[in-house]
Amino acid sequence: PQCTPPATPVEGEPPKKAPKVYVPPPTPWQSEAQKELREKNVISACSRAKPVVKKLFDVANTQNRSTSELDTSQVTLLSCYYVQQYYHPNHEVIIGERDSYDVVALGCIFVACKVADHARRIKNLVRAYNQVLQEEKKPELSDEQQTQLVEKILKIEFLVLKAVAFHFDVLMPLEYLDQQTDRLVDELFKQPLFIAAYPYDRKYLRKNLYNAAMKFCVDGYSGNPALSKCVKNLSLASLVFATRYLLRSRTTNPNLPKVREALEQMPDLMDFMVDGEMTPEHRDEVNKAIEGIMQVFRQRRKT
């Protein structure tokens, strides 16, 4: 059909005003006043997820279902990722009032176990949570409370799946961390100053760096949601922070002052783990990721 040409305005007639578009006021969860509360809830939920996942996998190991520390870290990271998606205020899915962070953590763990091919029965998850409460000298859940908790976990699972739009192909920083750790350890043991100062072997350093960096990756996921969008930078930042934390921390080891002096005279640790010359923009991004990890690390130690 032929399009109707736009009507020309009549002389002397005032121009028509564009219709006003209704912009709804921000919900309390999107307001600045609730930003700090949201960050605390994310950190609290991720902090709760760590011991529950560990207890859940420890029980599996006692039942001859072998799981490695890498599996535990992967599920923990995925759980923190889904916690971010649940609490993130910018997605279009309407979740409404958020549940308590303990329930959110359990629901996200339930989803993460399935996505990581380590599915667990929901009753085992509730049992692991009860054991964690018992270790913390808190009252265990009654049978009625456990039934209510199961219903809440299933609700959280549904909301998380809506929030991620059933997209499960998530890139994790652990996929880069293994290769970056090997590269950093190789480069450190090429430095004469470091070899002369460090009292342990390559295998010992690699194991401790990797385990510490995995924990700081979880801290990164517990903090700024922007950190989880560039997992390669988060992996690099976690490894740099782990190196500084392990080799510059306060300890009674008399060799560590020599190690600190050696690190100060060596090139930046970031340069050991990237191909070619590191651009200032890339260095700034990694430093911002380190600041995010440090912020969560400090807040977690306070709480």
Coordinates of N, CA and C in Angstrom, one line a residue, residues 139-283:
P139 N 21.8 -22.8 65.6 CA 20.8 -23.9 65.7 C 20.5 -24.5 64.3
E140 N 20.4 -25.8 64.3 CA 20.1 -26.5 63.1 C 18.6 -26.3 62.7
L141 N 18.4 -26.6 61.4 CA 17.0 -26.4 60.9 C 16.1 -27.6 61.3
S142 N 14.9 -27.3 61.7 CA 13.9 -28.3 61.9 C 13.4 -29.0 60.6
D143 N 12.7 -30.0 60.7 CA 12.1 -30.7 59.5 C 11.2 -29.7 58.7
E144 N 10.4 -29.0 59.4 CA 9.6 -28.0 58.8 C 10.4 -26.9 58.1
Q145 N 11.4 -26.4 58.8 CA 12.3 -25.4 58.2 C 13.0 -25.9 56.9
Q146 N 13.4 -27.2 57.0 CA 14.1 -27.8 55.8 C 13.2 -27.9 54.6
T147 N 11.9 -28.2 54.9 CA 10.9 -28.3 53.8 C 10.7 -26.9 53.2
Q148 N 10.6 -25.9 54.0 CA 10.4 -24.5 53.5 C 11.7 -24.1 52.7
L149 N 12.9 -24.5 53.2 CA 14.1 -24.1 52.6 C 14.2 -24.7 51.2
V150 N 13.8 -26.0 51.0 CA 13.8 -26.6 49.7 C 12.9 -25.9 48.7
E151 N 11.8 -25.4 49.2 CA 10.9 -24.6 48.3 C 11.5 -23.3 47.9
K152 N 12.2 -22.7 48.8 CA 12.9 -21.4 48.5 C 14.1 -21.6 47.5
I153 N 14.8 -22.7 47.7 CA 15.9 -23.0 46.8 C 15.5 -23.2 45.4
L154 N 14.4 -23.9 45.3 CA 13.8 -24.2 43.9 C 13.3 -22.9 43.3
K155 N 12.8 -22.0 44.1 CA 12.4 -20.6 43.6 C 13.6 -19.8 43.1
I156 N 14.7 -19.9 43.9 CA 15.9 -19.1 43.6 C 16.5 -19.7 42.3
E157 N 16.4 -21.0 42.2 CA 16.9 -21.7 40.9 C 16.2 -21.2 39.7
F158 N 14.9 -21.1 39.8 CA 14.0 -20.6 38.7 C 14.4 -19.1 38.3
L159 N 14.6 -18.3 39.4 CA 14.9 -16.9 39.1 C 16.3 -16.7 38.5
V160 N 17.2 -17.5 39.0 CA 18.6 -17.4 38.4 C 18.6 -17.9 36.9
L161 N 17.8 -18.9 36.6 CA 17.7 -19.4 35.2 C 17.1 -18.3 34.4
K162 N 16.1 -17.6 34.9 CA 15.5 -16.5 34.2 C 16.5 -15.3 34.0
A163 N 17.3 -15.0 35.0 CA 18.2 -13.9 35.0 C 19.3 -14.2 33.9
V164 N 19.8 -15.4 33.8 CA 20.8 -15.7 32.8 C 20.3 -16.1 31.5
A165 N 18.9 -16.1 31.4 CA 18.3 -16.5 30.1 C 18.7 -17.9 29.6
F166 N 18.9 -18.8 30.6 CA 19.3 -20.2 30.3 C 20.6 -20.2 29.4
H167 N 21.5 -19.3 29.7 CA 22.8 -19.3 29.0 C 23.8 -19.8 30.0
F168 N 24.3 -21.0 29.6 CA 25.2 -21.7 30.6 C 26.7 -21.8 30.1
D169 N 26.9 -21.2 28.9 CA 28.3 -21.3 28.4 C 29.1 -20.1 29.0
V170 N 29.5 -20.2 30.3 CA 30.2 -19.2 31.0 C 31.7 -19.4 31.0
L171 N 32.4 -18.4 30.6 CA 33.9 -18.5 30.7 C 34.4 -18.2 32.1
M172 N 35.2 -19.1 32.6 CA 35.7 -18.9 34.0 C 37.2 -18.6 34.0
P173 N 37.6 -17.8 35.0 CA 39.0 -17.4 35.0 C 40.0 -18.6 35.3
L174 N 39.4 -19.7 35.8 CA 40.3 -20.9 36.0 C 40.9 -21.4 34.7
E175 N 40.2 -21.1 33.6 CA 40.7 -21.6 32.3 C 41.9 -20.9 31.9
Y176 N 42.2 -19.7 32.4 CA 43.4 -19.0 32.2 C 44.4 -19.1 33.3
L177 N 43.9 -19.4 34.5 CA 44.8 -19.3 35.7 C 45.9 -20.4 35.6
D178 N 45.6 -21.6 35.2 CA 46.5 -22.7 35.2 C 47.8 -22.3 34.3
Q179 N 47.5 -21.8 33.1 CA 48.5 -21.5 32.2 C 49.3 -20.3 32.7
Q180 N 48.6 -19.3 33.2 CA 49.3 -18.1 33.7 C 50.2 -18.4 34.9
T181 N 49.8 -19.3 35.8 CA 50.6 -19.7 36.9 C 51.9 -20.4 36.5
D182 N 51.8 -21.3 35.5 CA 53.0 -22.0 35.0 C 54.0 -20.9 34.4
R183 N 53.4 -20.0 33.7 CA 54.3 -19.0 33.0 C 55.0 -18.1 34.1
L184 N 54.2 -17.7 35.1 CA 54.8 -16.8 36.1 C 55.9 -17.5 36.9
V185 N 55.6 -18.8 37.3 CA 56.6 -19.5 38.0 C 57.9 -19.8 37.2
D186 N 57.7 -20.1 35.9 CA 58.9 -20.2 35.0 C 59.7 -19.0 34.9
E187 N 59.0 -17.8 34.8 CA 59.8 -16.6 34.7 C 60.5 -16.2 36.0
L188 N 59.8 -16.5 37.1 CA 60.4 -16.1 38.4 C 61.7 -16.9 38.7
F189 N 61.7 -18.2 38.2 CA 62.9 -19.1 38.4 C 63.9 -18.9 37.4
K190 N 63.7 -17.9 36.5 CA 64.7 -17.5 35.6 C 65.5 -16.3 36.1
Q191 N 65.0 -15.7 37.2 CA 65.6 -14.5 37.8 C 66.6 -14.9 38.8
P192 N 67.9 -14.5 38.6 CA 68.9 -14.9 39.6 C 68.6 -14.4 41.0
L193 N 68.1 -13.2 41.1 CA 67.8 -12.6 42.4 C 66.8 -13.4 43.2
F194 N 65.8 -13.8 42.4 CA 64.7 -14.6 43.0 C 65.2 -16.0 43.5
I195 N 65.9 -16.6 42.6 CA 66.4 -18.0 42.9 C 67.3 -17.9 44.2
A196 N 68.1 -16.9 44.3 CA 69.0 -16.8 45.4 C 68.2 -16.5 46.7
A197 N 67.1 -15.9 46.6 CA 66.3 -15.5 47.8 C 65.2 -16.5 48.2
Y198 N 64.6 -17.1 47.3 CA 63.5 -18.0 47.6 C 63.9 -19.3 48.1
P199 N 63.5 -19.7 49.3 CA 64.0 -20.9 49.9 C 63.4 -22.3 49.5
Y200 N 62.3 -22.2 48.7 CA 61.6 -23.5 48.4 C 61.7 -23.8 46.9
D201 N 61.2 -24.9 46.5 CA 61.3 -25.3 45.1 C 60.2 -24.8 44.2
R202 N 60.3 -25.1 43.0 CA 59.3 -24.6 42.0 C 57.9 -25.2 42.3
K203 N 57.8 -26.5 42.6 CA 56.5 -27.1 42.8 C 55.8 -26.5 44.0
Y204 N 56.5 -26.2 45.0 CA 55.9 -25.6 46.2 C 55.3 -24.3 45.9
L205 N 56.1 -23.4 45.2 CA 55.6 -22.1 44.8 C 54.4 -22.2 44.0
R206 N 54.4 -23.1 43.0 CA 53.3 -23.2 42.0 C 52.0 -23.6 42.7
K207 N 52.1 -24.6 43.6 CA 50.9 -25.0 44.3 C 50.3 -23.9 45.2
N208 N 51.1 -23.2 45.9 CA 50.6 -22.2 46.8 C 50.1 -21.0 46.1
L209 N 50.8 -20.6 45.0 CA 50.3 -19.5 44.2 C 48.9 -19.8 43.5
Y210 N 48.8 -21.0 43.0 CA 47.6 -21.4 42.3 C 46.4 -21.4 43.3
N211 N 46.6 -22.0 44.5 CA 45.5 -22.1 45.5 C 45.1 -20.8 46.0
A212 N 46.1 -19.9 46.2 CA 45.7 -18.5 46.7 C 45.0 -17.7 45.6
A213 N 45.5 -17.9 44.4 CA 44.9 -17.1 43.3 C 43.4 -17.6 43.0
M214 N 43.1 -18.9 43.2 CA 41.8 -19.4 43.1 C 40.9 -18.7 44.1
K215 N 41.3 -18.5 45.3 CA 40.5 -17.9 46.4 C 40.3 -16.4 46.0
F216 N 41.3 -15.8 45.5 CA 41.2 -14.4 45.2 C 40.3 -14.2 43.9
C217 N 40.2 -15.2 43.1 CA 39.3 -15.1 42.0 C 37.8 -15.1 42.5
V218 N 37.6 -15.9 43.5 CA 36.3 -15.9 44.1 C 36.0 -14.6 44.8
D219 N 37.0 -13.9 45.4 CA 36.8 -12.6 45.9 C 36.4 -11.6 44.8
G220 N 37.1 -11.8 43.7 CA 36.8 -10.9 42.5 C 35.4 -11.0 42.1
Y221 N 34.9 -12.2 42.1 CA 33.5 -12.5 41.7 C 32.5 -12.0 42.7
S222 N 33.0 -11.9 44.0 CA 32.1 -11.4 45.0 C 32.0 -9.9 45.1
G223 N 32.9 -9.2 44.4 CA 32.9 -7.8 44.4 C 32.2 -7.1 43.2
N224 N 32.9 -6.3 42.5 CA 32.3 -5.5 41.4 C 31.9 -6.5 40.3
P225 N 30.6 -6.4 39.9 CA 30.2 -7.3 38.8 C 30.9 -7.1 37.5
A226 N 31.5 -6.0 37.3 CA 32.3 -5.7 36.1 C 33.5 -6.6 36.0
L227 N 34.0 -7.1 37.2 CA 35.2 -7.9 37.2 C 35.0 -9.3 36.5
S228 N 33.7 -9.8 36.6 CA 33.4 -11.1 36.1 C 33.2 -11.0 34.6
K229 N 33.3 -9.8 34.0 CA 33.0 -9.7 32.5 C 34.3 -9.9 31.7
C230 N 35.5 -9.7 32.4 CA 36.8 -9.9 31.7 C 37.6 -10.9 32.6
V231 N 37.3 -12.1 32.3 CA 37.9 -13.1 33.2 C 39.4 -13.3 33.1
K232 N 39.9 -12.9 31.9 CA 41.4 -13.0 31.7 C 42.1 -12.0 32.6
N233 N 41.6 -10.8 32.7 CA 42.2 -9.8 33.5 C 42.0 -10.1 35.0
L234 N 40.8 -10.7 35.3 CA 40.6 -11.1 36.7 C 41.6 -12.3 37.1
S235 N 41.8 -13.2 36.2 CA 42.8 -14.2 36.5 C 44.2 -13.7 36.7
L236 N 44.6 -12.7 35.9 CA 45.9 -12.1 36.0 C 46.0 -11.3 37.3
A237 N 44.9 -10.6 37.6 CA 44.9 -9.8 38.8 C 45.0 -10.6 40.0
S238 N 44.3 -11.7 40.0 CA 44.3 -12.7 41.2 C 45.6 -13.3 41.4
L239 N 46.3 -13.6 40.3 CA 47.7 -14.2 40.4 C 48.7 -13.2 40.9
V240 N 48.6 -11.9 40.4 CA 49.5 -10.9 40.9 C 49.3 -10.6 42.4
F241 N 48.0 -10.5 42.8 CA 47.7 -10.2 44.2 C 48.2 -11.4 45.1
A242 N 48.0 -12.6 44.6 CA 48.4 -13.8 45.3 C 49.9 -13.8 45.6
T243 N 50.6 -13.4 44.5 CA 52.1 -13.4 44.6 C 52.5 -12.4 45.7
R244 N 51.9 -11.2 45.6 CA 52.3 -10.2 46.6 C 51.9 -10.6 48.0
Y245 N 50.7 -11.2 48.1 CA 50.2 -11.6 49.4 C 51.1 -12.7 50.0
L246 N 51.5 -13.7 49.2 CA 52.3 -14.8 49.8 C 53.8 -14.4 50.0
L247 N 54.3 -13.6 49.1 CA 55.8 -13.4 49.2 C 56.1 -12.1 50.0
R248 N 55.0 -11.3 50.3 CA 55.3 -10.0 51.0 C 54.5 -10.0 52.3
S249 N 53.8 -11.1 52.7 CA 53.0 -11.1 53.9 C 53.9 -11.2 55.1
R250 N 53.4 -10.8 56.2 CA 54.1 -10.8 57.5 C 54.3 -12.2 57.9
T251 N 55.5 -12.7 58.1 CA 55.7 -14.0 58.6 C 57.0 -14.1 59.3
T252 N 57.3 -15.2 60.0 CA 58.5 -15.4 60.7 C 59.6 -15.9 59.8
N253 N 59.3 -16.3 58.6 CA 60.4 -16.8 57.7 C 61.4 -15.8 57.4
P254 N 62.7 -16.1 57.8 CA 63.8 -15.0 57.7 C 64.1 -14.8 56.2
N255 N 63.7 -15.6 55.3 CA 64.1 -15.4 53.9 C 63.2 -14.5 53.1
L256 N 62.0 -14.2 53.7 CA 61.0 -13.4 52.9 C 61.5 -12.0 52.7
P257 N 62.2 -11.3 53.7 CA 62.7 -10.0 53.4 C 63.6 -10.0 52.1
K258 N 64.4 -11.0 51.9 CA 65.2 -11.1 50.7 C 64.4 -11.3 49.5
V259 N 63.3 -12.1 49.6 CA 62.4 -12.2 48.5 C 61.8 -10.9 48.1
R260 N 61.3 -10.2 49.1 CA 60.7 -8.9 48.8 C 61.7 -7.9 48.1
E261 N 62.9 -7.9 48.6 CA 63.9 -7.1 47.9 C 64.1 -7.5 46.5
A262 N 64.1 -8.8 46.3 CA 64.3 -9.3 44.9 C 63.2 -8.9 44.0
L263 N 61.9 -9.0 44.5 CA 60.8 -8.6 43.7 C 60.8 -7.1 43.4
E264 N 61.3 -6.3 44.3 CA 61.3 -4.8 44.1 C 62.3 -4.5 43.0
Q265 N 63.3 -5.3 42.8 CA 64.3 -5.0 41.7 C 64.0 -5.7 40.4
M266 N 63.0 -6.5 40.4 CA 62.6 -7.2 39.2 C 61.5 -6.5 38.4
P267 N 61.3 -6.8 37.1 CA 60.2 -6.2 36.4 C 58.8 -6.4 37.0
D268 N 57.8 -5.7 36.6 CA 56.5 -5.9 37.1 C 56.0 -7.3 36.8
L269 N 55.3 -7.9 37.8 CA 54.9 -9.3 37.6 C 53.9 -9.5 36.4
M270 N 53.2 -8.4 36.1 CA 52.3 -8.5 35.0 C 53.0 -8.8 33.6
D271 N 54.2 -8.2 33.5 CA 54.9 -8.3 32.3 C 55.4 -9.8 32.0
F272 N 55.4 -10.6 33.1 CA 55.8 -12.0 32.9 C 54.7 -12.9 32.3
M273 N 53.5 -12.4 32.4 CA 52.3 -13.2 32.0 C 51.6 -12.8 30.8
V274 N 52.1 -11.8 30.0 CA 51.4 -11.4 28.8 C 52.4 -11.5 27.7
D275 N 51.8 -11.7 26.5 CA 52.6 -11.7 25.3 C 52.9 -10.3 24.8
G276 N 54.2 -10.0 24.5 CA 54.5 -8.7 24.0 C 54.5 -7.7 25.1
E277 N 54.5 -6.4 24.7 CA 54.5 -5.3 25.7 C 53.1 -5.0 26.2
M278 N 53.0 -4.8 27.5 CA 51.7 -4.5 28.1 C 51.3 -3.1 27.9
T279 N 50.1 -2.8 27.3 CA 49.7 -1.4 27.1 C 49.3 -0.8 28.4
P280 N 49.4 0.6 28.5 CA 49.0 1.3 29.7 C 47.5 1.0 30.0
E281 N 46.7 0.9 29.0 CA 45.2 0.7 29.2 C 45.0 -0.7 29.9
H282 N 45.7 -1.7 29.3 CA 45.6 -3.0 29.9 C 46.1 -3.1 31.3
R283 N 47.2 -2.4 31.6 CA 47.7 -2.4 33.0 C 46.8 -1.7 33.9

